[in-house]
Coordinates of C-alpha atoms and ligand atoms in Angstrom, one line a residue:
M1 CA 126.4 81.5 108.0
A2 CA 125.1 78.9 110.3
K3 CA 125.5 79.5 114.0
P4 CA 126.5 76.5 116.2
N5 CA 124.9 78.2 119.2
R6 CA 121.6 78.8 117.4
C7 CA 119.5 77.3 120.1
E8 CA 121.2 79.1 122.9
S9 CA 120.6 82.3 121.2
C10 CA 117.0 81.4 120.8
N11 CA 116.3 80.2 124.3
D12 CA 113.5 82.6 124.7
I13 CA 111.7 81.5 121.6
T14 CA 108.6 79.9 123.1
A15 CA 107.0 78.2 120.1
S16 CA 108.3 74.8 120.7
S17 CA 107.9 74.1 117.0
T18 CA 110.3 76.9 116.2
R19 CA 112.8 75.7 118.8
D20 CA 112.5 72.1 117.5
L21 CA 113.1 73.2 113.9
L22 CA 116.0 75.5 114.6
N23 CA 117.7 72.5 116.4
Q24 CA 117.8 70.5 113.1
D25 CA 121.0 70.5 111.0
L26 CA 118.8 71.3 108.0
A27 CA 117.7 74.6 109.6
K28 CA 121.1 75.5 110.9
Q29 CA 122.0 76.4 107.3
V30 CA 119.4 79.1 107.3
R31 CA 119.8 82.7 108.5
T32 CA 116.7 84.0 110.1
A33 CA 115.7 87.3 111.6
Y34 CA 116.9 86.1 115.0
D35 CA 120.4 85.9 113.5
R36 CA 120.1 89.2 111.8
I37 CA 119.1 90.9 115.1
E38 CA 122.2 89.5 116.7
D39 CA 124.5 90.2 113.7
R40 CA 123.5 93.9 113.6
G41 CA 125.2 94.2 116.9
M42 CA 124.0 97.8 117.5
S43 CA 121.1 99.1 119.6
A44 CA 118.4 101.2 118.0
C45 CA 119.0 104.9 117.4
L46 CA 117.7 106.9 120.3
F47 CA 116.3 109.7 118.1
G48 CA 114.5 107.1 115.9
S49 CA 113.0 105.2 118.8
G50 CA 112.1 108.4 120.7
G51 CA 110.4 109.8 117.5
T52 CA 112.5 112.9 117.2
C53 CA 114.5 112.2 114.0
C54 CA 113.1 114.3 111.2
R55 CA 113.9 113.5 107.6
N56 CA 110.9 115.1 106.0
C57 CA 113.2 117.5 103.9
N58 CA 116.7 117.6 102.7
M59 CA 118.0 120.3 105.1
G60 CA 118.5 117.5 107.7
P61 CA 118.1 114.8 108.8
C62 CA 117.7 116.7 112.0
Q63 CA 118.0 114.9 115.3
I64 CA 116.0 116.9 117.9
I65 CA 116.7 117.0 121.6
D66 CA 113.6 118.2 123.5
G67 CA 114.3 121.3 125.5
V68 CA 117.7 122.1 124.0
E69 CA 117.3 125.2 122.0
S70 CA 120.3 124.5 119.7
M71 CA 118.8 121.1 118.9
V72 CA 115.5 122.0 117.2
G73 CA 115.2 121.3 113.4
I74 CA 116.9 123.6 110.9
C75 CA 113.4 124.8 110.0
G76 CA 112.8 125.4 113.7
A77 CA 110.6 122.3 114.2
T78 CA 110.4 121.3 117.9
A79 CA 110.5 117.8 119.3
D80 CA 106.8 117.8 119.7
T81 CA 106.1 118.7 116.1
V82 CA 108.6 116.2 114.8
A83 CA 107.3 113.3 117.0
A84 CA 103.7 114.2 116.1
R85 CA 104.5 114.3 112.4
N86 CA 106.3 110.9 112.6
F87 CA 103.5 109.4 114.6
A88 CA 100.9 110.7 112.1
R89 CA 102.9 109.4 109.1
T90 CA 103.0 106.0 110.8
V91 CA 99.2 106.1 111.1
A92 CA 98.9 107.2 107.4
G93 CA 101.2 104.3 106.4
G94 CA 99.1 101.8 108.3
T95 CA 95.9 103.2 107.0
S96 CA 97.1 103.1 103.4
A97 CA 97.9 99.4 103.7
H98 CA 94.4 98.6 105.0
T99 CA 92.9 101.0 102.4
D100 CA 94.6 99.4 99.4
H101 CA 93.7 96.0 100.7
A102 CA 90.1 97.0 101.2
R103 CA 89.9 98.6 97.7
E104 CA 91.1 95.3 96.1
M105 CA 88.4 93.4 98.1
V106 CA 85.7 95.8 96.9
R107 CA 86.9 95.5 93.3
G108 CA 86.8 91.7 93.7
F109 CA 83.3 92.0 95.2
I110 CA 82.1 94.0 92.2
A111 CA 83.6 91.5 89.9
T112 CA 81.9 88.7 91.8
A113 CA 78.5 90.5 91.6
K114 CA 79.0 90.7 87.9
G115 CA 79.7 87.0 87.7
E116 CA 83.3 87.5 86.7
T117 CA 85.0 85.5 89.5
P118 CA 84.6 81.9 90.7
H119 CA 83.1 83.3 93.9
E120 CA 79.5 84.1 94.8
I121 CA 77.5 86.2 97.2
K122 CA 77.1 83.9 100.2
D123 CA 75.8 86.0 103.1
V124 CA 72.6 87.5 101.8
E125 CA 71.5 88.6 105.3
K126 CA 74.6 90.7 105.7
L127 CA 74.3 92.0 102.1
H128 CA 70.8 93.3 103.0
D129 CA 72.1 94.9 106.3
M130 CA 74.9 96.7 104.4
A131 CA 72.5 97.7 101.6
Q132 CA 70.2 99.2 104.2
L133 CA 73.1 101.2 105.7
F134 CA 73.9 102.6 102.3
G135 CA 70.2 103.3 101.5
I136 CA 70.1 100.7 98.7
E137 CA 66.7 99.3 97.7
T138 CA 66.6 95.5 98.3
A139 CA 62.9 94.5 97.8
D140 CA 62.4 92.2 94.8
R141 CA 66.0 92.6 93.6
D142 CA 68.4 89.9 92.7
K143 CA 71.3 89.5 95.2
N144 CA 73.9 90.2 92.5
E145 CA 72.2 93.4 91.5
I146 CA 72.1 94.6 95.1
A147 CA 75.7 93.6 95.5
L148 CA 76.8 95.4 92.4
E149 CA 75.2 98.6 93.7
L150 CA 76.7 98.1 97.1
G151 CA 80.1 97.5 95.7
E152 CA 80.0 100.6 93.6
R153 CA 78.8 102.7 96.5
A154 CA 81.6 101.2 98.7
L155 CA 84.2 102.0 96.1
A156 CA 83.0 105.6 96.0
E157 CA 83.8 105.9 99.7
F158 CA 87.5 105.8 98.9
G159 CA 87.5 108.7 96.5
K160 CA 84.7 110.7 98.0
Q161 CA 85.5 114.4 97.7
D162 CA 82.6 116.2 99.4
S163 CA 82.8 116.8 103.1
S164 CA 80.0 114.6 104.4
P165 CA 81.2 111.8 106.8
L166 CA 81.8 108.3 105.6
T167 CA 78.7 106.2 105.5
M168 CA 79.9 103.5 107.9
L169 CA 80.3 106.1 110.8
K170 CA 76.5 105.8 111.2
R171 CA 77.1 102.4 112.7
A172 CA 78.8 103.9 115.8
P173 CA 77.0 104.8 119.0
L174 CA 75.2 108.2 118.7
K175 CA 77.3 109.7 121.4
Q176 CA 80.5 108.6 119.6
Q177 CA 79.3 110.2 116.4
K178 CA 78.6 113.4 118.2
I179 CA 82.1 113.4 119.7
W180 CA 83.7 113.0 116.3
K181 CA 81.6 115.9 114.9
E182 CA 82.5 118.2 117.8
Q183 CA 86.2 117.3 117.6
G184 CA 86.2 117.8 113.8
V185 CA 87.6 114.3 113.0
E186 CA 84.8 112.7 111.0
P187 CA 86.6 111.2 108.0
R188 CA 85.2 112.3 104.6
G189 CA 86.9 110.3 101.9
I190 CA 89.2 107.3 102.8
D191 CA 92.0 108.2 100.4
R192 CA 91.6 111.9 101.1
E193 CA 92.4 111.5 104.8
V194 CA 95.7 109.6 104.0
V195 CA 96.7 112.3 101.4
E196 CA 95.8 115.1 103.7
M197 CA 97.9 113.5 106.4
M198 CA 100.9 113.2 104.2
H199 CA 100.5 116.8 103.0
R200 CA 100.1 118.2 106.5
T201 CA 103.3 116.5 107.7
H202 CA 105.3 117.7 104.7
M203 CA 107.9 120.3 105.5
G204 CA 106.4 123.6 106.5
V205 CA 102.7 122.8 106.8
D206 CA 101.1 121.7 110.1
Q207 CA 103.4 122.6 113.0
E208 CA 101.1 122.2 115.9
Y209 CA 101.0 118.7 117.5
H210 CA 97.4 118.8 118.7
N211 CA 96.3 119.7 115.2
I212 CA 98.5 117.1 113.5
T213 CA 97.1 114.4 115.9
K214 CA 93.6 115.5 115.0
Q215 CA 94.2 114.6 111.4
A216 CA 95.9 111.4 112.6
S217 CA 92.6 110.5 114.3
R218 CA 90.6 111.3 111.3
C219 CA 92.9 109.2 109.1
A220 CA 92.8 106.3 111.5
L221 CA 89.0 106.5 111.8
A222 CA 88.9 106.3 108.0
D223 CA 90.8 103.0 108.4
G224 CA 88.8 101.5 111.2
W225 CA 85.2 102.6 110.4
G226 CA 85.9 103.0 106.6
A227 CA 88.5 100.8 104.8
S228 CA 88.9 97.9 107.3
M229 CA 85.2 97.7 108.1
L230 CA 84.2 97.7 104.4
S231 CA 86.8 95.0 103.7
T232 CA 85.6 92.8 106.5
E233 CA 81.9 93.1 105.7
L234 CA 82.2 92.7 101.9
T235 CA 84.6 89.8 102.3
D236 CA 82.1 88.1 104.7
I237 CA 79.3 88.7 102.2
M238 CA 81.4 87.1 99.4
F239 CA 83.2 84.3 101.2
G240 CA 80.8 83.7 104.2
T241 CA 80.7 85.2 107.7
P242 CA 82.9 83.1 110.0
V243 CA 81.2 80.6 112.3
P244 CA 82.9 78.4 114.9
K245 CA 85.2 75.7 113.4
R246 CA 87.8 73.4 114.7
A247 CA 91.2 73.7 113.0
I248 CA 94.9 73.1 113.6
I249 CA 97.8 75.4 113.7
D250 CA 101.6 75.4 113.8
L251 CA 104.4 73.9 111.7
G252 CA 103.2 70.4 112.1
V253 CA 100.3 71.0 109.8
L254 CA 102.7 70.5 106.8
R255 CA 102.3 67.1 105.2
E256 CA 104.9 64.6 104.1
D257 CA 102.7 63.0 101.4
M258 CA 101.1 66.1 99.9
V259 CA 102.2 69.1 97.9
N260 CA 102.5 71.8 100.6
V261 CA 101.5 75.3 99.4
T262 CA 101.6 78.0 102.0
V263 CA 99.7 81.3 101.3
H264 CA 101.1 84.4 103.0
G265 CA 100.0 88.0 103.0
H266 CA 96.7 89.6 103.4
E267 CA 94.1 89.8 100.7
P268 CA 91.9 86.7 100.8
L269 CA 90.8 86.9 97.1
L270 CA 93.9 85.0 96.1
A271 CA 93.7 82.5 99.0
E272 CA 90.0 81.8 98.4
S273 CA 90.7 81.1 94.7
L274 CA 93.6 78.7 95.7
C275 CA 91.2 76.9 98.1
L276 CA 88.8 76.3 95.2
A277 CA 91.5 75.3 92.7
A278 CA 93.1 72.9 95.3
E279 CA 90.1 70.6 94.7
D280 CA 90.2 70.9 90.9
E281 CA 90.3 67.4 89.3
E282 CA 93.0 68.4 86.9
I283 CA 95.2 69.7 89.7
L284 CA 94.6 66.7 91.8
A285 CA 95.5 64.4 88.9
L286 CA 98.7 66.4 88.4
A287 CA 99.5 66.0 92.1
K288 CA 98.9 62.2 91.9
K289 CA 101.1 61.9 88.9
A290 CA 103.8 63.6 90.8
G291 CA 103.4 61.0 93.6
A292 CA 101.5 63.2 96.0
E293 CA 98.2 62.5 97.8
G294 CA 96.9 66.0 96.9
I295 CA 97.4 69.6 97.7
N296 CA 97.9 70.7 101.4
L297 CA 97.1 74.4 101.6
A298 CA 98.2 76.2 104.8
G299 CA 98.1 79.8 105.7
V300 CA 100.7 82.2 107.1
C301 CA 100.0 85.5 108.9
C302 CA 96.8 87.3 108.2
T303 CA 95.9 85.5 105.0
G304 CA 96.2 82.5 107.2
N305 CA 93.7 84.0 109.6
E306 CA 91.2 84.8 106.8
I307 CA 91.0 81.2 105.5
L308 CA 91.3 79.8 109.0
M309 CA 88.3 81.8 110.1
R310 CA 86.1 81.0 107.1
R311 CA 87.2 77.6 106.0
G312 CA 89.1 76.0 108.9
I313 CA 92.2 75.8 106.6
P314 CA 95.3 75.1 108.9
V315 CA 97.8 77.8 109.7
A316 CA 101.4 76.8 109.2
G317 CA 102.9 79.8 110.9
S318 CA 102.6 83.4 112.1
F319 CA 104.7 86.4 111.2
I320 CA 107.8 85.3 113.2
Q321 CA 107.5 81.8 111.8
Q322 CA 107.4 82.6 108.1
E323 CA 111.1 81.7 107.7
M324 CA 110.7 78.6 109.8
V325 CA 107.9 77.4 107.5
L326 CA 110.3 77.4 104.6
A327 CA 113.3 76.2 106.7
T328 CA 111.4 72.9 107.0
G329 CA 112.3 72.2 103.3
A330 CA 108.9 70.6 103.0
V331 CA 107.1 73.5 101.2
E332 CA 106.8 73.3 97.4
A333 CA 105.7 77.0 97.1
M334 CA 105.0 79.9 99.3
V335 CA 102.4 82.1 97.5
V336 CA 102.5 85.7 98.7
D337 CA 100.6 88.9 98.0
V338 CA 101.0 92.1 100.1
Q339 CA 102.2 93.1 103.6
C340 CA 104.4 91.4 106.3
V341 CA 106.2 89.3 103.7
M342 CA 110.0 89.4 104.5
Q343 CA 112.5 89.9 101.8
S344 CA 114.6 87.2 103.4
L345 CA 112.2 84.5 102.3
A346 CA 113.9 84.2 98.9
Q347 CA 117.2 83.7 100.7
V348 CA 115.8 81.1 103.0
V349 CA 114.8 78.9 100.0
K350 CA 118.1 79.3 98.2
G351 CA 119.3 75.8 97.3
K352 CA 115.9 74.3 98.1
H353 CA 113.2 73.2 95.7
T354 CA 110.8 75.8 97.1
D355 CA 109.6 78.8 95.1
I356 CA 108.4 82.1 96.5
I357 CA 105.6 83.0 94.1
T358 CA 104.8 86.7 94.1
T359 CA 101.3 87.3 92.7
N360 CA 100.6 91.0 92.9
Y361 CA 102.1 93.7 90.7
R362 CA 102.5 95.9 93.7
A363 CA 104.7 93.5 95.6
K364 CA 107.6 91.8 93.7
M365 CA 110.8 90.4 95.2
P366 CA 114.3 89.7 93.8
D367 CA 114.6 85.9 93.2
G368 CA 110.9 85.3 93.5
V369 CA 108.9 83.8 90.7
H370 CA 106.1 86.2 89.6
I371 CA 102.8 84.8 88.5
Q372 CA 100.3 87.7 88.3
F373 CA 97.0 86.9 89.9
D374 CA 94.1 88.1 87.8
E375 CA 90.9 88.4 89.8
H376 CA 88.9 88.3 86.5
D377 CA 90.5 85.0 85.7
A378 CA 91.0 84.0 89.3
Y379 CA 90.4 80.2 88.9
A380 CA 92.9 79.9 86.0
S381 CA 95.4 82.0 87.9
A382 CA 95.1 79.8 91.0
K383 CA 95.4 76.7 88.9
Q384 CA 98.5 78.0 87.2
I385 CA 100.1 78.8 90.6
L386 CA 99.2 75.3 92.0
A387 CA 100.5 73.5 88.9
H388 CA 103.8 75.3 89.4
A389 CA 103.9 74.1 93.0
V390 CA 103.1 70.5 92.0
G391 CA 106.0 70.7 89.5
N392 CA 108.3 71.2 92.5
F393 CA 107.1 68.2 94.6
K394 CA 109.4 65.6 93.0
K395 CA 112.4 67.9 93.6
R396 CA 111.8 68.0 97.3
G397 CA 115.1 67.1 99.0
E398 CA 115.9 66.8 102.7
Y399 CA 113.1 68.1 104.9
Y400 CA 111.9 68.1 108.5
I401 CA 108.3 68.5 109.6
P402 CA 107.9 68.8 113.4
K403 CA 104.9 66.5 113.1
D404 CA 103.8 66.7 116.8
K405 CA 103.7 70.4 116.7
K406 CA 100.1 71.1 115.7
F407 CA 97.6 72.5 118.1
D408 CA 93.8 72.4 118.2
V409 CA 91.9 75.6 118.0
V410 CA 88.3 76.6 117.8
V411 CA 88.0 79.7 115.6
G412 CA 85.4 81.8 113.8
F413 CA 84.3 84.3 116.4
S414 CA 82.9 86.9 114.2
H415 CA 80.7 89.6 115.8
E416 CA 77.7 87.5 114.7
T417 CA 79.1 84.4 116.3
I418 CA 79.7 86.1 119.6
N419 CA 76.2 87.4 119.4
Y420 CA 74.9 83.9 118.8
M421 CA 77.1 82.1 121.3
L422 CA 76.4 84.5 124.1
G423 CA 73.0 85.6 123.1
G424 CA 71.5 82.3 122.2
R425 CA 69.8 81.1 119.1
F426 CA 66.6 83.0 119.6
R427 CA 67.7 86.1 121.4
Q428 CA 70.8 86.9 119.4
S429 CA 71.8 89.9 121.3
Y430 CA 74.7 91.1 123.4
R431 CA 72.5 91.5 126.4
P432 CA 73.6 88.3 128.1
L433 CA 77.3 89.4 127.7
N434 CA 76.4 92.8 129.2
D435 CA 74.5 91.0 132.0
N436 CA 77.5 88.8 132.8
I437 CA 79.7 91.9 132.9
I438 CA 77.2 93.7 135.1
N439 CA 76.9 90.7 137.5
G440 CA 80.7 90.4 137.6
R441 CA 81.1 86.9 136.2
I442 CA 82.9 88.5 133.3
R443 CA 85.0 91.5 134.5
G444 CA 85.4 93.0 131.1
V445 CA 86.7 92.6 127.6
G446 CA 90.4 92.7 126.7
A447 CA 91.6 92.7 123.1
L448 CA 95.0 91.3 122.2
V449 CA 95.8 92.2 118.7
G450 CA 98.6 92.8 116.3
C451 CA 102.0 91.4 115.4
E452 CA 104.8 89.4 116.9
H453 CA 108.4 90.7 117.4
Y454 CA 111.7 88.9 117.0
K455 CA 113.3 91.0 119.8
Y456 CA 110.8 89.7 122.4
S457 CA 109.8 86.2 123.5
D458 CA 106.6 85.1 121.8
D459 CA 105.4 84.0 125.2
I460 CA 104.4 87.5 126.0
H461 CA 100.9 87.1 124.4
F462 CA 100.4 84.0 126.4
E463 CA 101.5 85.5 129.7
I464 CA 99.2 88.5 129.2
A465 CA 96.2 86.4 128.1
K466 CA 96.7 84.0 131.0
E467 CA 96.6 86.8 133.5
L468 CA 93.6 88.3 131.9
I469 CA 91.4 85.2 131.8
K470 CA 92.5 84.2 135.3
N471 CA 91.0 87.5 136.3
N472 CA 87.8 86.8 134.4
V473 CA 88.5 89.1 131.5
L474 CA 87.2 87.7 128.2
V475 CA 89.9 88.0 125.6
L476 CA 89.2 88.7 121.9
A477 CA 92.2 88.2 119.7
T478 CA 93.2 89.1 116.1
G479 CA 96.2 89.0 113.8
C480 CA 99.4 87.1 114.7
A481 CA 98.7 87.6 118.4
A482 CA 95.7 85.3 117.9
Q483 CA 97.9 82.6 116.3
A484 CA 100.4 82.9 119.1
L485 CA 97.6 82.3 121.6
G486 CA 96.3 79.4 119.6
R487 CA 99.7 77.8 119.6
R488 CA 99.6 77.9 123.4
G489 CA 96.3 76.1 123.7
L490 CA 94.1 79.0 124.8
M491 CA 91.7 78.7 121.9
R492 CA 90.2 75.4 123.0
P493 CA 87.1 75.3 125.1
E494 CA 89.0 73.3 127.7
A495 CA 91.3 76.2 128.3
A496 CA 88.4 77.8 130.2
T497 CA 88.6 75.0 132.8
E498 CA 92.3 75.0 132.9
Y499 CA 93.1 78.8 133.1
A500 CA 90.0 81.0 133.6
G501 CA 88.8 82.5 136.8
D502 CA 85.5 81.1 138.3
G503 CA 83.1 83.6 136.6
L504 CA 84.5 83.4 133.1
R505 CA 84.9 79.7 133.4
E506 CA 81.3 79.3 134.2
V507 CA 80.2 81.4 131.2
C508 CA 82.6 79.6 128.8
E509 CA 81.6 76.1 130.0
T510 CA 77.9 76.9 129.8
V511 CA 78.1 77.9 126.1
G512 CA 81.2 75.8 125.2
M513 CA 83.5 78.5 124.0
P514 CA 87.2 79.1 124.7
P515 CA 88.2 82.0 127.0
V516 CA 90.2 83.5 124.2
L517 CA 88.2 84.1 121.0
H518 CA 89.8 84.3 117.6
V519 CA 88.1 87.3 115.9
G520 CA 90.1 87.3 112.7
S521 CA 92.8 89.1 110.8
C522 CA 94.0 92.7 111.4
V523 CA 91.4 94.3 109.1
D524 CA 88.9 92.3 111.3
N525 CA 89.7 94.6 114.2
S526 CA 86.7 96.4 112.7
R527 CA 84.7 93.4 114.1
L528 CA 85.7 94.6 117.6
L529 CA 84.4 98.1 116.8
I530 CA 81.0 96.5 115.9
A531 CA 81.1 94.3 119.0
L532 CA 81.8 97.2 121.3
T533 CA 79.1 99.2 119.6
A534 CA 76.6 96.3 120.0
M535 CA 77.5 96.2 123.7
V536 CA 76.7 100.0 124.0
K537 CA 73.4 99.6 122.2
E538 CA 72.3 96.7 124.4
G539 CA 72.3 99.1 127.3
G540 CA 73.5 98.9 130.9
L541 CA 77.1 99.8 130.3
G542 CA 76.9 103.4 129.4
D543 CA 76.3 105.5 126.3
D544 CA 79.4 105.1 124.3
I545 CA 82.5 102.9 123.9
A546 CA 84.5 105.0 126.3
E547 CA 82.3 103.9 129.2
L548 CA 82.6 100.1 128.5
P549 CA 84.9 98.0 130.6
A550 CA 87.0 97.2 127.5
V551 CA 90.6 97.7 126.7
G552 CA 93.0 96.7 123.9
S553 CA 96.7 96.0 123.5
A554 CA 99.1 95.2 120.7
P555 CA 102.0 94.2 123.0
L556 CA 104.4 93.0 120.2
W557 CA 103.5 95.5 117.5
M558 CA 105.9 95.9 114.6
S559 CA 103.8 97.1 111.6
E560 CA 102.6 100.7 111.0
K561 CA 99.1 99.1 110.7
A562 CA 99.1 98.4 114.4
V563 CA 99.6 102.1 115.2
A564 CA 96.7 103.0 112.9
I565 CA 94.6 100.5 114.6
G566 CA 95.6 101.8 118.0
Q567 CA 94.7 105.3 117.1
Y568 CA 91.3 104.4 115.7
F569 CA 90.5 102.6 118.9
V570 CA 91.6 105.6 121.0
A571 CA 89.6 108.0 118.8
S572 CA 86.6 105.6 119.2
G573 CA 86.9 105.7 123.0
A574 CA 88.8 102.5 123.8
H575 CA 91.9 102.7 125.9
V576 CA 95.0 101.1 124.2
I577 CA 98.3 99.9 125.7
F578 CA 101.4 99.1 123.7
Q579 CA 104.8 97.9 124.9
D580 CA 106.5 101.0 123.4
L581 CA 105.7 103.9 121.1
P582 CA 108.2 106.1 119.3
I583 CA 107.1 109.3 121.1
S584 CA 109.2 109.3 124.3
G585 CA 111.6 112.0 122.9
A586 CA 108.9 114.6 122.9
K587 CA 107.5 115.5 126.4
K588 CA 104.4 117.5 125.6
F589 CA 103.3 115.3 122.7
S590 CA 103.8 112.2 124.8
E591 CA 101.8 113.6 127.6
Y592 CA 99.1 114.5 125.2
L593 CA 98.8 111.0 123.7
L594 CA 99.3 109.2 127.0
K595 CA 96.9 111.4 129.0
D596 CA 95.3 114.6 127.6
I597 CA 93.7 113.2 124.5
K598 CA 91.3 111.4 126.9
E599 CA 89.5 114.7 127.4
E600 CA 88.6 114.7 123.6
F601 CA 87.8 111.0 123.1
G602 CA 87.4 109.5 126.5
A603 CA 90.4 107.2 125.9
C604 CA 94.2 107.5 125.6
W605 CA 97.3 105.5 124.9
G606 CA 99.3 103.7 127.6
V607 CA 102.8 102.3 127.5
Q608 CA 104.0 99.5 129.7
S609 CA 107.2 97.7 128.9
N610 CA 106.7 94.6 131.1
P611 CA 104.1 92.1 129.8
L612 CA 102.7 91.4 133.2
D613 CA 102.4 95.2 133.8
I614 CA 100.4 95.3 130.5
A615 CA 98.0 92.8 131.9
K616 CA 97.7 94.6 135.2
A617 CA 97.2 97.9 133.5
M618 CA 94.5 96.4 131.3
I619 CA 92.7 95.0 134.4
A620 CA 93.1 98.3 136.2
A621 CA 91.6 100.2 133.2
I622 CA 88.6 97.7 133.2
D623 CA 88.1 98.1 136.9
G624 CA 88.2 101.9 136.5
K625 CA 85.3 101.7 134.0
R626 CA 83.4 99.3 136.3
E627 CA 83.8 101.7 139.1
A628 CA 82.5 104.6 137.0
L629 CA 79.5 102.5 136.0
G630 CA 78.8 101.6 139.6
I631 CA 79.1 97.8 139.0
N632 CA 82.5 97.1 140.6
K633 CA 81.0 95.2 143.5
Ligands
LIG1 FE1 101.5 91.5 109.9 FE2 98.5 90.9 109.4 FE3 101.1 92.2 112.3 FE4 100.8 89.7 111.6 S1 99.5 90.9 112.9 S2 102.6 90.8 111.6 S3 100.5 93.3 110.6 S4 100.2 89.7 109.6 NI1 98.1 91.7 111.3

């Protein structure tokens, strides 16, 4: 039921668009996650949040208390074993999501190479780079022929059964590759690592937390350097590598006079097809006939990031705004595929003209309308979905669009763009970035990635980023964190003048870039791996990622994918700080993840509950690396 004190209960919701919307009578009829958190009225289970609740077999569930002999599992599992198994299963869950996403993209890539989709091979230079990596002949060959061979080779990486490392690992710094080999964590087949992780955490298999974590690293590396990287690169080849673009984000991007279709989820095959079909004459004629000026496509969550980065399509909302987008009453259809789509959406639109259109056989929802998206008939599928949305336009009832809530952003900072912006048209290298780090204008690089969380103010990303850039740390952002920073104006070039320290401001003003760079969706964290590798290869900042003054954080993580990302960064040598991790109930395992794992990979996890402490810890980690490099003048 509606809560009269909605706004008081949401006082710490920073996005002014969200506050504005929740103040409207129209939105007061809607229950959101903010209400559900309040209504639950109970705090989180201590065993669950400490990582020591085991329900991997039916003898339990066993709640374990570390150090209390009578409180081990019925099988004898200790707190460290249970927490390590739970952590590892979280990594496997996250990796599986990126893997299944990536597989769909590779399948779409193959279909495109065969001429079976409305898409085409756009980035031929990247196609050739990837072909070279896979040892594919490119001379005198048609781009589609090369792409087909590349696609088939990429697909084989998922089901690879021999024990040689994944092909993409060769892109890492040599020292990094050597460390992985020595530690025995080189991923072999992408699917295999997830399956082995699930097996080893089954009752009665791997009971030694170091060994469990070793497989968690291998599984996570299969995500970062395997699935996610393949997805990013093949998607770029097919839809174009992002270049800088101006765009707008937040709820105000919805249009009064157009059919509003929001696209939410992760796999951009669907969204790209909708972008093409939204300009189809037949669809436009239908929209006109319904009294609309056309189709207004807008993104939500990471699908939003994908089409924002490549096409400059506006983003209507991030993860915590998905219900608000619908609460406006102005959306004719929300088209969803996989991941981060809340089941509550169908309830939010009850009594409204809006349809939630599920499009993927893997992800259906009670009360959703299912229109299966067929990548082999992508254009027709997209037209069918849009025609359905147009049919709802005339039924639009009371609605409210917070029109002034839309913010300018400059996006499109792929690894290639960063190379170009900082390296110049002719040099195209990371050397100028390295030089600016060495001379101290830029203190280091901080990545802010991952989700948003209803329990915490969405101002946290802003506070951390503000502190970082004030201290001359260049911020690279992905996922919903990037959208939150865009909403707070940090993705405009002017933000450098307004917020950055002298050195960073000078660099940003010289090249005309914002101090916070939007690098893409969550699978695009693989771009960060490539950027870090490029910095190592340019020289002057050590021999591997662990030596770079670079650090990452997912302060408001909620999805398993964020933990998989964190673990692949740690195993790649980059220090990672989260606001919390479900490991605190296991002393030795916590100590291992938060400290000792550094001896293996040169990096470890950190946990800081206060946002400003996260920023301070990130800066301290950067300074530590600068000190070790002898450049902390
Ligand atoms: Fe989901 Fe990717 Fe997290 Fe946003 S950041 S809440 S995972 S949409 Ni990817």
